[in-house]
Amino acid sequence: MAETRNAVELRNVVKRFGEFTAVQRMNLTVPDNSFVTFLGPSGCGKTTTLRMIAGLTDITDGDLLIRDKRVNALPIHKRNLGLVFQSYALFPHKTIFDNIAFGLKYRKIPRSMIGEKVKRALDLVQLPNVGDRYPNQLSGGQQQRIALARAIVIEPDVLLLDEPLSALDANLREEMRVELKRIQRELGIATVFVTHDQSEALAMSDKLVVMNNGMIEQEGAPEDVYNNPVSAFVADFLGHSNIIAGELDGPDQEYMPVHLSSGETLLTTRQQAGRVARVEGSKSVRAVIRAEKIDLSTENIPQDGMVALPGRIKTVDYLGQTARYFVTVNGRDWQVINPINAHPHAEGADVFMNIAARNCVILPGHAD
Amino acid sequence: MAAESARGRRQPWILLSPSLATISFLLIIPMMFIVVYSFWLRTATGADQVGFYLDNWQEVLTDRYYRDILFQTFQIAFYTTVICALVGYIPAYFVANTRMRSKTLLLLMLMLPFWISYIIRTMSWINILGSSGAINTFLIWTGAIDSPISMLYNQTTVILGLVHYLLPFMILNIYVSLDGIEKNLTEAAQSLGCNGWQAFREVTLPLSFPGLAAGSLLCFVLASGTYITPLVLGGPRDAMFANLVFEAIVTQLNWPLGSALSLVLLALLGVLVAVYSRYLGVDQIAKSFR
Ligand SMILES: Nc1ncnc2c1ncn2[C@@H]1O[C@H](COP(=O)(O)OP(=O)(O)OP(=O)(O)O)[C@@H](O)[C@H]1O
Ligand SMILES: [Mg+2]
């Protein structure tokens, strides 16, 4: 039992709605005890994938395994899953107690134990005294906690959550996010979480799965995906990036120059450059520089492995602890997000954009 | 502050006044007339004697004949309601859950019967069940029978006619509450271990109960007040209470007696509606006519 098993495994899973392919040959594993997040733009197939795992939508092609058993044809009520919807989906005609007890009743748990388990679930979501209320007597956040309690009380093999926080307001969301993660850790339950909020995804996941057009663009630890996007889509979707075409040039050494199409030259690392199979001589690539990885300074302090591009601040958006700048360099606008110490830089100011070589991510160039 | 709240209290009444005026003129004032009539007396000469007589009321409330027919009326109305509820649930469920684009069309088709006069719809059964109607003609043609069987003019045909008339009301009411049930609820129930039937019993059925109750009330009240269906499809012994009113007023021109009779029915149905709204909320009915 030492090796980690997979709670869920998708093998070449395809979902078609008529002519339209919503999910294309997806391969994915959800390891035991892990928190896996599907992140992607609207319509990319997150919900569809989740519903296939749940058994609410049938699979057109491929295999779905839960705890190493193929369950393609197993009806939903025989899969042991906890499901939480964006809309809570509590039974309005049943008390909170009966809502939570619902799944236990169908698992033939003796009456005496049901009370005990429900109480423990209510304690876990920190709402111990609401058992005899009805769902409409609770706030949205409380209802979502109850929905979570109802899903986990049955001790499911996998917990599936479809944008469970997006109906809540910003503060509550933050609080629930922490809560959800705490509960997930405490129970050690494999969880699939769907969101299109990137900060949620980055904060919560053990494994982040970025989806686009029914396919997985990239998966991995959040930090990895964030720092080393494998495609322009991921780079752009996670945070704000400056993506500029250029030519990788020069001999194989620690820092290598990238000549941008707009005329400037940046440095990148050998490791970054190595991700693009190099043909001899130069190679057309795209350089990706995250907006928050550019340091603005008023003076040019030369450093090893760092390039300073002079530019002029075009606009400043004050965001509280950070500010977003558009900096014009040779006629091109770069997006820069920097923390504010004391005062943000002023509009129209001349600044240097300091870009470290390790923050210059290299992607293969486009045909166009 | 005080003036403001006084205005706030008056405002609803100002907004309601057109409807209140209409209701008083068309409903309350005529009803008053009926109440007054019921205390008059019809003399042997056929003239109405103005005054305060309790004779009509005494007759209506003590005569067994009226009581039996009242009982029969409620019995027929009850059977009709039960059949409508059982038969109506299925199409309502279908329309509410269909993935077809033509949901509106299906709903429109439910309304279609209302475009044809209720009397004509009722009479159409004569062409189906009558001695030279479709069924008898067919059976004779196949040789299954020699002479027409009589199927018309009994309580069953009255109930059949009423179901035919009232089913759309029931379907619409059930549809509205089924349509309001979130799809996620049955999915949640299934994820917690219910099979399809159990999820229906635990979630869909109880949540559609308000519509079922509202539809039942509507069917029962409308069935109890009908006189055309028993007149057209019933035999001499299948009279319903409204037939008595009809006969008193239209045939015998005995307005005072007819008034007393109709007030009895009104009072009983009024009590029923009051009890219903106390326990179930009649506002459900309004929802089906959005
Ligand atoms: N029942 C269906 N019939 C036809 N097409 C569908 C059906 N369900 C989903 N789709 C399509 O499949 C695609 C993926 O839908 P899905 O709901 O999985 O998106 P999503 O990633 O969850 O988006 P969102 O973030 O908006 O919830 C969409 O283009 C959608 O239109
Ligand atoms: Mg979705």
XYZ file of C-alpha atoms and ligand atoms in Angstrom:
690
model
C 0.000 0.000 0.000
C 3.042 2.262 0.041
C 2.712 3.406 -3.535
C 0.140 6.099 -4.223
C -2.827 4.880 -6.125
C -4.934 6.942 -8.415
C -8.354 7.893 -7.188
C -9.399 8.719 -10.726
C -7.804 7.986 -14.043
C -8.925 9.074 -17.499
C -7.543 7.196 -20.494
C -8.097 8.729 -23.905
C -11.469 9.988 -22.829
C -13.545 11.620 -25.537
C -16.890 13.329 -25.249
C -18.919 14.338 -28.243
C -22.239 16.139 -28.325
C -23.452 15.287 -31.789
C -20.837 16.672 -34.152
C -19.202 18.793 -31.491
C -16.275 17.371 -29.543
C -16.293 18.838 -26.055
C -13.426 16.745 -24.688
C -10.685 15.328 -26.902
C -8.636 12.274 -25.953
C -7.956 13.332 -22.417
C -5.449 11.527 -20.249
C -5.363 12.481 -16.628
C -4.733 11.066 -13.192
C -6.002 12.250 -9.851
C -3.685 10.724 -7.243
C -5.016 9.692 -3.859
C -5.306 12.506 -1.325
C -4.508 15.127 -3.905
C -6.269 18.306 -4.848
C -6.533 18.628 -8.620
C -7.885 21.775 -10.229
C -9.290 22.193 -13.720
C -8.671 25.703 -14.906
C -9.648 27.122 -18.243
C -11.811 29.592 -20.087
C -15.561 29.217 -20.341
C -16.656 26.374 -22.572
C -13.340 24.513 -22.523
C -14.933 21.331 -21.161
C -14.235 21.494 -17.428
C -17.793 20.791 -16.371
C -18.186 18.131 -19.027
C -15.101 16.286 -17.761
C -16.303 16.539 -14.178
C -19.740 15.278 -15.149
C -18.193 12.316 -16.925
C -16.267 11.412 -13.791
C -19.455 11.798 -11.781
C -21.431 9.651 -14.198
C -23.878 12.414 -15.046
C -22.784 12.368 -18.678
C -21.776 9.267 -20.525
C -18.401 8.864 -22.123
C -18.228 8.694 -25.904
C -14.891 6.931 -26.019
C -12.026 5.948 -23.742
C -11.848 4.591 -20.213
C -12.653 6.059 -16.862
C -11.196 4.390 -13.798
C -12.096 5.106 -10.213
C -9.859 3.354 -7.697
C -8.425 1.286 -10.540
C -11.813 -0.076 -11.571
C -13.262 0.749 -14.938
C -16.558 2.487 -14.255
C -17.654 3.747 -17.685
C -20.974 2.006 -17.412
C -21.498 2.241 -13.663
C -24.516 4.440 -12.911
C -23.931 7.487 -10.770
C -25.640 6.168 -7.656
C -23.268 3.235 -7.525
C -20.136 5.364 -7.764
C -19.150 6.570 -4.362
C -18.713 10.265 -5.118
C -19.287 13.539 -3.358
C -20.666 16.213 -5.620
C -20.870 19.936 -4.904
C -22.491 22.337 -7.345
C -22.117 26.041 -7.831
C -25.810 26.415 -6.998
C -25.519 24.411 -3.720
C -28.392 22.104 -4.779
C -29.603 21.511 -1.247
C -33.009 19.857 -1.004
C -35.263 22.791 -0.124
C -37.960 20.621 1.434
C -35.631 18.862 3.844
C -33.960 20.163 6.967
C -30.210 20.613 7.069
C -29.979 17.454 9.142
C -31.990 15.475 6.589
C -29.986 16.952 3.750
C -26.758 15.714 5.246
C -28.262 12.424 6.378
C -29.620 11.777 2.878
C -26.621 9.911 1.512
C -26.146 7.952 4.741
C -29.741 6.771 4.608
C -29.121 5.284 1.160
C -25.951 3.653 2.393
C -27.981 1.753 4.939
C -26.127 3.281 7.871
C -27.960 2.526 11.114
C -30.043 5.368 12.459
C -28.036 5.750 15.626
C -24.838 6.279 13.689
C -26.397 8.739 11.267
C -26.961 11.290 14.019
C -23.362 10.969 15.111
C -21.947 11.319 11.611
C -24.137 14.281 10.719
C -23.072 16.035 13.878
C -19.422 15.466 13.064
C -19.906 16.768 9.515
C -21.631 19.885 10.841
C -18.783 20.455 13.262
C -16.292 20.040 10.459
C -17.893 22.825 8.421
C -18.254 24.866 11.622
C -22.029 25.103 11.597
C -22.906 22.901 14.563
C -26.336 24.325 15.382
C -28.256 24.543 12.153
C -29.498 20.947 11.912
C -33.185 21.672 12.162
C -33.224 24.687 9.889
C -34.218 24.646 6.230
C -31.783 25.619 3.471
C -33.540 28.916 2.737
C -32.891 29.961 6.325
C -29.140 29.956 5.720
C -26.900 32.414 3.925
C -25.245 31.497 0.641
C -21.925 30.744 2.292
C -23.584 28.609 4.944
C -25.541 26.723 2.316
C -22.339 25.976 0.454
C -20.791 24.619 3.652
C -23.793 22.366 4.117
C -23.503 21.193 0.530
C -19.896 20.334 1.272
C -20.858 18.548 4.499
C -23.473 16.547 2.617
C -20.895 15.497 0.040
C -18.154 14.467 2.477
C -20.280 12.778 5.116
C -20.627 9.723 2.880
C -16.839 9.357 2.814
C -16.653 9.418 -0.971
C -13.766 8.068 -3.012
C -13.541 11.378 -4.825
C -14.912 14.809 -4.107
C -16.030 16.676 -7.220
C -16.610 20.399 -7.013
C -17.881 22.494 -9.914
C -17.117 26.149 -9.237
C -18.396 25.826 -5.689
C -17.227 29.272 -4.665
C -18.235 31.398 -7.598
C -21.673 32.240 -6.239
C -20.089 33.778 -3.153
C -18.805 37.303 -2.734
C -15.077 38.020 -2.673
C -14.457 37.945 1.093
C -16.541 34.877 1.720
C -14.877 33.186 -1.186
C -11.472 33.717 0.307
C -12.648 32.345 3.638
C -14.356 29.321 2.076
C -11.296 28.607 -0.001
C -9.164 28.294 3.119
C -11.877 26.266 4.797
C -12.270 23.920 1.872
C -8.571 23.289 1.681
C -8.393 22.652 5.427
C -11.221 20.120 5.229
C -9.713 18.431 2.211
C -6.372 18.073 4.016
C -7.985 16.911 7.200
C -9.924 14.171 5.428
C -7.227 13.443 2.870
C -9.837 13.055 0.200
C -8.984 13.107 -3.506
C -10.599 16.217 -4.910
C -11.310 17.551 -8.366
C -12.065 21.224 -8.332
C -13.315 23.228 -11.299
C -12.781 26.947 -11.482
C -12.005 29.709 -13.857
C -10.457 31.814 -11.151
C -6.699 31.513 -11.480
C -5.809 32.733 -8.011
C -8.129 30.093 -6.567
C -6.488 27.479 -8.740
C -2.946 28.516 -7.857
C -3.648 28.742 -4.146
C -5.422 25.451 -3.676
C -4.080 22.844 -6.041
C -1.538 20.129 -5.693
C -1.923 19.655 -9.391
C -3.136 22.259 -11.796
C -4.685 21.216 -15.085
C -5.026 24.026 -17.591
C -7.584 23.208 -20.253
C -8.450 24.801 -23.550
C -10.792 23.665 -26.309
C -11.455 20.308 -24.683
C -7.768 19.495 -24.329
C -5.215 19.689 -21.563
C -2.757 22.466 -22.356
C -0.520 21.820 -19.386
C -0.615 20.037 -16.061
C 1.670 20.104 -13.085
C 2.345 21.749 -9.765
C 0.896 25.279 -9.747
C 4.300 26.904 -9.378
C 5.686 24.911 -12.264
C 2.852 25.732 -14.567
C 3.021 29.351 -13.565
C 6.747 29.752 -14.035
C 7.200 27.526 -17.040
C 4.176 27.776 -19.285
C 4.485 25.454 -22.252
C 2.281 27.500 -24.528
C 1.324 31.079 -25.140
C -2.193 30.187 -24.072
C -1.071 29.085 -20.619
C 1.285 32.030 -20.290
C -1.474 34.428 -21.092
C -4.225 32.689 -19.174
C -2.259 32.460 -15.935
C -1.455 36.028 -15.072
C -0.498 38.688 -17.568
C 2.342 38.078 -19.914
C 4.178 39.978 -22.575
C 4.621 37.626 -25.508
C 6.970 38.844 -28.208
C 8.398 37.113 -31.238
C 12.161 37.002 -31.541
C 15.252 35.100 -32.626
C 17.350 32.968 -30.353
C 20.936 33.475 -31.251
C 24.497 32.874 -30.333
C 26.563 30.050 -28.917
C 25.364 27.651 -26.275
C 26.257 29.340 -23.005
C 24.737 30.164 -19.673
C 22.998 33.328 -20.800
C 21.845 33.526 -24.354
C 20.575 36.577 -26.236
C 17.108 36.790 -27.732
C 16.662 39.453 -30.400
C 13.095 40.688 -30.245
C 11.248 41.660 -33.388
C 10.818 45.129 -31.906
C 14.569 45.631 -31.823
C 15.555 45.049 -28.198
C 17.699 42.207 -27.010
C 16.887 40.187 -23.910
C 18.811 37.444 -22.189
C 17.505 34.013 -21.432
C 19.024 30.975 -19.759
C 20.439 27.905 -21.412
C 17.794 25.863 -19.643
C 15.002 27.974 -21.098
C 16.494 27.915 -24.539
C 16.885 24.172 -24.274
C 13.129 23.810 -24.312
C 13.145 24.776 -27.943
C 14.890 22.232 -30.106
C 17.611 24.346 -31.632
C 18.588 24.244 -35.189
C 22.004 25.594 -35.844
C 22.404 29.311 -36.195
C 19.399 31.251 -35.120
C 15.898 30.077 -34.402
C 12.646 32.000 -34.343
C 10.980 31.792 -30.953
C 8.544 33.647 -28.737
C 9.745 35.240 -25.533
C 7.262 35.282 -22.664
C 7.873 37.735 -19.838
C 5.365 37.903 -17.005
C 4.134 41.340 -16.077
C 5.034 40.804 -12.428
C 8.526 39.555 -13.242
C 9.689 42.871 -14.656
C 11.253 45.264 -12.155
C 10.865 48.951 -12.793
C 13.617 51.257 -11.590
C 14.519 54.837 -12.233
C 18.248 54.094 -12.451
C 20.091 51.560 -14.507
C 21.998 49.244 -12.182
C 23.787 46.709 -14.402
C 23.659 43.159 -13.078
C 24.800 39.824 -14.333
C 22.139 37.945 -16.288
C 19.853 40.943 -16.323
C 18.809 43.280 -19.096
C 17.550 46.810 -18.510
C 15.353 48.260 -21.246
C 14.709 51.987 -21.094
C 11.083 53.043 -21.569
C 8.480 55.602 -20.655
C 5.425 54.971 -18.507
C 2.286 55.473 -20.543
C -0.445 54.667 -18.001
C -0.626 53.689 -14.339
C -3.453 51.672 -12.774
C -3.435 51.834 -9.025
C -4.446 48.389 -7.670
C -3.831 48.820 -3.956
C -0.684 46.961 -3.028
C 0.426 46.781 -6.614
C 0.221 49.011 -9.645
C -0.107 48.054 -13.272
C 1.896 50.057 -15.763
C 1.990 50.183 -19.496
C 5.522 51.044 -20.468
C 6.349 52.106 -23.994
C 9.624 50.765 -25.356
C 10.422 51.519 -28.990
C 6.747 52.000 -29.768
C 5.605 48.761 -28.138
C 3.616 48.711 -24.889
C 4.765 46.301 -22.199
C 2.561 45.374 -19.297
C 4.298 45.547 -15.915
C 2.868 44.827 -12.478
C 5.011 45.954 -9.544
C 4.462 46.248 -5.827
C 4.211 49.821 -4.660
C 6.736 51.019 -2.106
C 5.846 54.499 -0.941
C 4.630 55.835 -4.305
C 3.922 54.282 -7.658
C 5.949 55.551 -10.590
C 4.350 58.549 -12.240
C 2.833 58.642 -15.677
C 5.278 59.912 -18.257
C 8.316 58.999 -16.149
C 11.385 57.520 -17.799
C 12.176 54.119 -16.292
C 14.247 51.018 -16.836
C 12.580 47.639 -17.149
C 14.871 45.083 -15.508
C 14.328 41.594 -16.844
C 16.247 38.639 -15.462
C 17.300 35.945 -17.885
C 15.575 33.201 -15.880
C 12.283 35.077 -16.217
C 12.465 35.141 -19.966
C 10.503 32.028 -20.923
C 11.111 30.721 -24.415
C 8.385 29.095 -26.519
C 8.687 27.805 -30.061
C 7.948 30.487 -32.631
C 4.766 30.813 -34.590
C 4.452 30.206 -38.265
C 2.679 33.545 -38.549
C -42.133 60.811 8.918
C -45.686 60.004 9.956
C -47.109 61.546 6.809
C -44.694 59.562 4.732
C -45.702 56.256 6.223
C -49.380 57.153 5.882
C -48.770 57.763 2.201
C -46.859 54.527 2.012
C -49.809 52.732 3.504
C -52.280 54.369 1.140
C -50.328 53.736 -2.000
C -51.159 50.053 -2.458
C -54.846 50.853 -2.222
C -54.561 53.553 -4.854
C -52.795 51.130 -7.166
C -55.338 48.424 -6.476
C -58.396 50.629 -6.956
C -59.098 49.816 -10.627
C -59.109 46.096 -9.923
C -61.096 46.565 -6.744
C -63.680 48.605 -8.614
C -63.961 45.999 -11.340
C -64.265 43.186 -8.845
C -66.946 44.985 -6.856
C -69.039 45.778 -9.910
C -68.760 42.419 -11.565
C -68.562 40.127 -8.597
C -69.425 41.500 -5.206
C -72.487 43.557 -6.098
C -74.100 40.799 -8.202
C -73.336 38.402 -5.383
C -75.176 40.688 -2.981
C -78.170 40.505 -5.268
C -78.036 36.735 -5.118
C -77.901 36.827 -1.344
C -80.884 39.161 -1.234
C -82.817 37.036 -3.759
C -82.302 33.943 -1.676
C -84.467 35.400 1.041
C -87.337 36.265 -1.271
C -90.117 33.868 -1.912
C -91.677 32.613 -5.089
C -95.433 32.474 -4.810
C -97.803 30.052 -6.519
C -98.691 32.729 -9.063
C -95.077 32.799 -10.238
C -94.309 36.261 -8.921
C -91.453 36.906 -6.505
C -92.501 38.114 -3.105
C -90.027 40.573 -1.677
C -89.194 40.128 1.972
C -87.130 38.117 4.396
C -88.202 34.513 4.212
C -86.171 31.533 5.272
C -88.257 29.031 3.298
C -85.729 28.517 0.483
C -82.934 27.975 2.915
C -84.955 25.564 4.937
C -85.765 23.566 1.840
C -82.221 23.524 0.547
C -80.653 22.599 3.860
C -83.108 19.908 4.919
C -84.243 18.172 1.749
C -82.370 14.878 1.310
C -82.584 15.219 -2.456
C -80.278 18.214 -2.463
C -77.917 16.594 -0.034
C -77.614 13.464 -2.155
C -76.933 15.418 -5.277
C -74.377 17.526 -3.472
C -72.659 14.359 -2.344
C -72.788 12.935 -5.863
C -71.345 16.167 -7.213
C -68.370 16.043 -4.897
C -67.904 12.381 -5.650
C -67.760 13.012 -9.387
C -65.477 15.997 -8.849
C -63.211 13.903 -6.656
C -62.878 11.051 -9.158
C -62.266 13.558 -11.913
C -59.534 15.255 -9.896
C -57.794 12.014 -9.020
C -57.843 10.817 -12.621
C -56.601 14.194 -13.868
C -53.738 14.132 -11.367
C -52.676 10.606 -12.299
C -53.060 11.055 -16.023
C -51.781 14.626 -16.114
C -48.523 14.061 -14.273
C -46.913 12.137 -17.099
C -47.289 14.704 -19.886
C -46.377 17.476 -17.447
C -43.209 15.607 -16.516
C -42.407 14.994 -20.138
C -42.816 18.625 -21.164
C -40.811 19.868 -18.195
C -37.903 17.512 -18.830
C -37.809 17.272 -22.582
C -34.628 18.384 -24.289
C -36.626 19.163 -27.405
C -36.439 22.698 -28.649
C -40.196 22.654 -29.150
C -41.128 23.038 -25.500
C -43.161 26.141 -26.248
C -44.936 24.321 -29.036
C -45.827 21.485 -26.694
C -47.222 23.967 -24.190
C -49.152 25.671 -26.945
C -50.619 22.330 -27.937
C -51.826 21.916 -24.376
C -53.728 25.163 -24.746
C -55.150 24.151 -28.105
C -58.371 22.635 -26.699
C -59.246 25.985 -25.148
C -59.666 27.406 -28.622
C -62.642 25.154 -29.227
C -65.843 25.751 -27.330
C -66.126 23.609 -24.262
C -69.675 22.624 -25.258
C -68.524 21.402 -28.644
C -65.665 19.473 -27.075
C -68.171 17.833 -24.742
C -70.597 17.053 -27.543
C -67.840 15.407 -29.540
C -68.054 12.422 -27.215
C -71.511 11.690 -28.602
C -69.899 11.102 -31.987
C -67.431 8.745 -30.405
C -69.471 6.834 -27.859
C -73.029 7.260 -29.194
C -75.051 4.410 -30.679
C -74.092 5.532 -34.174
C -70.765 6.851 -32.993
C -67.301 5.824 -34.067
C -66.784 2.933 -31.663
C -70.147 1.257 -32.221
C -69.913 1.673 -35.982
C -66.482 0.108 -35.967
C -67.508 -2.809 -33.759
C -70.565 -3.523 -35.882
C -68.462 -3.300 -39.038
C -66.001 -5.847 -37.671
C -68.878 -8.043 -36.644
C -67.937 -8.089 -32.980
C -71.432 -6.954 -32.031
C -74.815 -6.941 -33.770
C -76.491 -3.952 -32.220
C -74.894 -0.879 -30.715
C -73.859 -1.068 -27.068
C -74.928 1.862 -25.000
C -71.965 3.623 -23.504
C -73.248 7.144 -23.076
C -75.293 8.862 -20.409
C -73.893 7.484 -17.196
C -71.571 8.671 -14.473
C -68.508 7.306 -16.224
C -69.107 9.389 -19.317
C -69.668 12.454 -17.153
C -66.301 11.860 -15.502
C -64.737 11.199 -18.898
C -66.078 14.505 -20.197
C -64.846 16.351 -17.133
C -61.377 14.840 -17.352
C -61.275 15.851 -20.996
C -62.227 19.395 -20.026
C -59.974 19.790 -16.977
C -56.826 17.875 -17.856
C -55.017 20.872 -19.385
C -55.457 22.848 -16.173
C -53.921 20.023 -14.195
C -51.058 19.538 -16.631
C -50.175 23.226 -16.658
C -50.143 23.435 -12.885
C -47.960 20.387 -12.474
C -45.715 21.519 -15.308
C -45.064 24.857 -13.664
C -43.856 23.349 -10.435
C -41.848 20.633 -12.182
C -40.230 23.228 -14.388
C -39.173 25.199 -11.338
C -37.214 22.297 -9.864
C -33.494 22.680 -10.325
C -31.997 19.832 -12.357
C -29.032 19.692 -10.002
C -31.278 18.485 -7.197
C -32.006 15.122 -8.762
C -28.368 14.823 -9.777
C -27.323 15.539 -6.205
C -29.767 12.922 -4.947
C -28.374 10.371 -7.382
C -24.804 11.142 -6.428
C -25.814 10.432 -2.839
C -27.038 6.967 -3.746
C -30.587 7.196 -5.120
C -31.511 5.411 -8.282
C -33.716 7.306 -10.725
C -36.978 6.241 -9.151
C -35.809 6.980 -5.616
C -34.608 10.412 -6.680
C -38.025 11.063 -8.182
C -39.754 10.016 -4.985
C -37.414 11.930 -2.693
C -37.005 15.118 -4.663
C -39.139 15.610 -7.739
C -42.463 14.407 -6.393
C -42.441 16.361 -3.122
C -41.228 19.495 -4.866
C -43.966 19.227 -7.482
C -46.584 18.770 -4.797
C -47.614 22.448 -4.693
C -48.475 22.316 -8.396
C -50.276 19.041 -7.940
C -52.270 20.505 -5.069
C -53.101 23.688 -6.922
C -54.131 21.767 -10.026
C -56.282 19.469 -7.923
C -58.051 22.358 -6.250
C -58.711 23.985 -9.583
C -60.032 20.755 -11.077
C -62.201 20.012 -8.087
C -63.753 23.461 -7.958
C -64.335 23.662 -11.699
C -65.764 20.138 -11.796
C -68.064 20.846 -8.865
C -69.546 23.856 -10.588
C -70.131 22.360 -13.991
C -73.578 21.710 -15.444
C -72.929 21.319 -19.157
C -71.061 18.025 -18.956
C -73.768 16.164 -16.972
C -76.390 17.800 -19.166
C -74.773 16.568 -22.371
C -73.155 13.311 -21.290
C -75.054 12.301 -18.169
C -78.268 10.346 -17.729
C -81.260 11.571 -15.761
C -79.734 10.307 -12.529
C -76.340 11.923 -13.048
C -77.358 15.483 -12.312
C -74.796 17.576 -10.495
C -75.442 20.417 -8.151
C -75.120 23.133 -10.753
C -77.811 21.389 -12.787
C -80.193 22.046 -9.925
C -79.337 25.715 -9.995
C -79.745 25.756 -13.737
C -83.108 24.063 -13.506
C -84.399 26.300 -10.721
C -83.436 29.486 -12.456
C -83.738 28.748 -16.175
C -86.481 26.135 -16.272
C -88.642 27.026 -13.294
C -87.705 30.690 -13.196
C -87.444 30.266 -9.446
C -84.687 32.768 -8.768
C -84.948 32.721 -4.968
C -84.474 28.942 -4.762
C -81.718 28.991 -7.389
C -79.940 31.699 -5.447
C -80.042 29.742 -2.210
C -78.744 26.627 -3.995
C -75.881 28.420 -5.644
C -74.892 30.048 -2.368
C -74.663 26.635 -0.712
C -72.236 25.430 -3.364
C -70.309 28.677 -3.201
C -69.994 28.458 0.573
C -68.776 24.853 0.534
C -66.214 25.467 -2.176
C -65.195 28.654 -0.404
C -64.468 26.668 2.743
C -62.442 24.205 0.697
C -60.362 26.965 -0.866
C -59.836 28.576 2.527
C -58.616 25.337 4.058
C -56.371 24.748 1.079
C -54.806 28.162 1.140
C -54.311 27.890 4.874
C -52.282 24.724 4.470
C -50.922 24.781 0.950
C -50.983 28.329 -0.369
C -53.284 29.103 -3.243
C -50.798 31.510 -4.781
C -49.427 28.423 -6.535
C -52.382 28.518 -8.885
C -51.513 32.015 -9.984
C -48.082 30.815 -11.075
C -49.473 28.574 -13.778
C -51.045 31.556 -15.507
C -47.891 33.647 -15.726
N -25.536 18.827 -23.224
C -24.774 19.447 -24.126
N -25.096 19.402 -25.429
C -24.315 20.021 -26.344
N -23.194 20.694 -26.071
C -22.823 20.770 -24.794
C -23.585 20.158 -23.749
N -22.968 20.406 -22.580
C -21.878 21.142 -22.878
N -21.775 21.356 -24.193
C -20.702 22.081 -24.866
O -19.474 21.549 -24.484
C -18.523 22.573 -24.279
C -17.894 22.454 -22.921
O -18.879 22.758 -21.950
P -18.577 22.776 -20.416
O -19.859 23.006 -19.718
O -17.814 21.569 -20.048
O -17.664 24.070 -20.285
P -16.951 24.634 -18.994
O -15.497 24.509 -19.209
O -17.503 24.013 -17.766
O -17.346 26.160 -19.080
P -17.772 27.161 -17.910
O -16.515 27.684 -17.325
O -18.512 28.228 -18.647
O -18.639 26.423 -16.944
C -19.236 23.886 -24.511
O -18.899 24.379 -25.776
C -20.679 23.528 -24.445
O -21.419 24.340 -25.304
Mg -18.761 24.727 -16.146
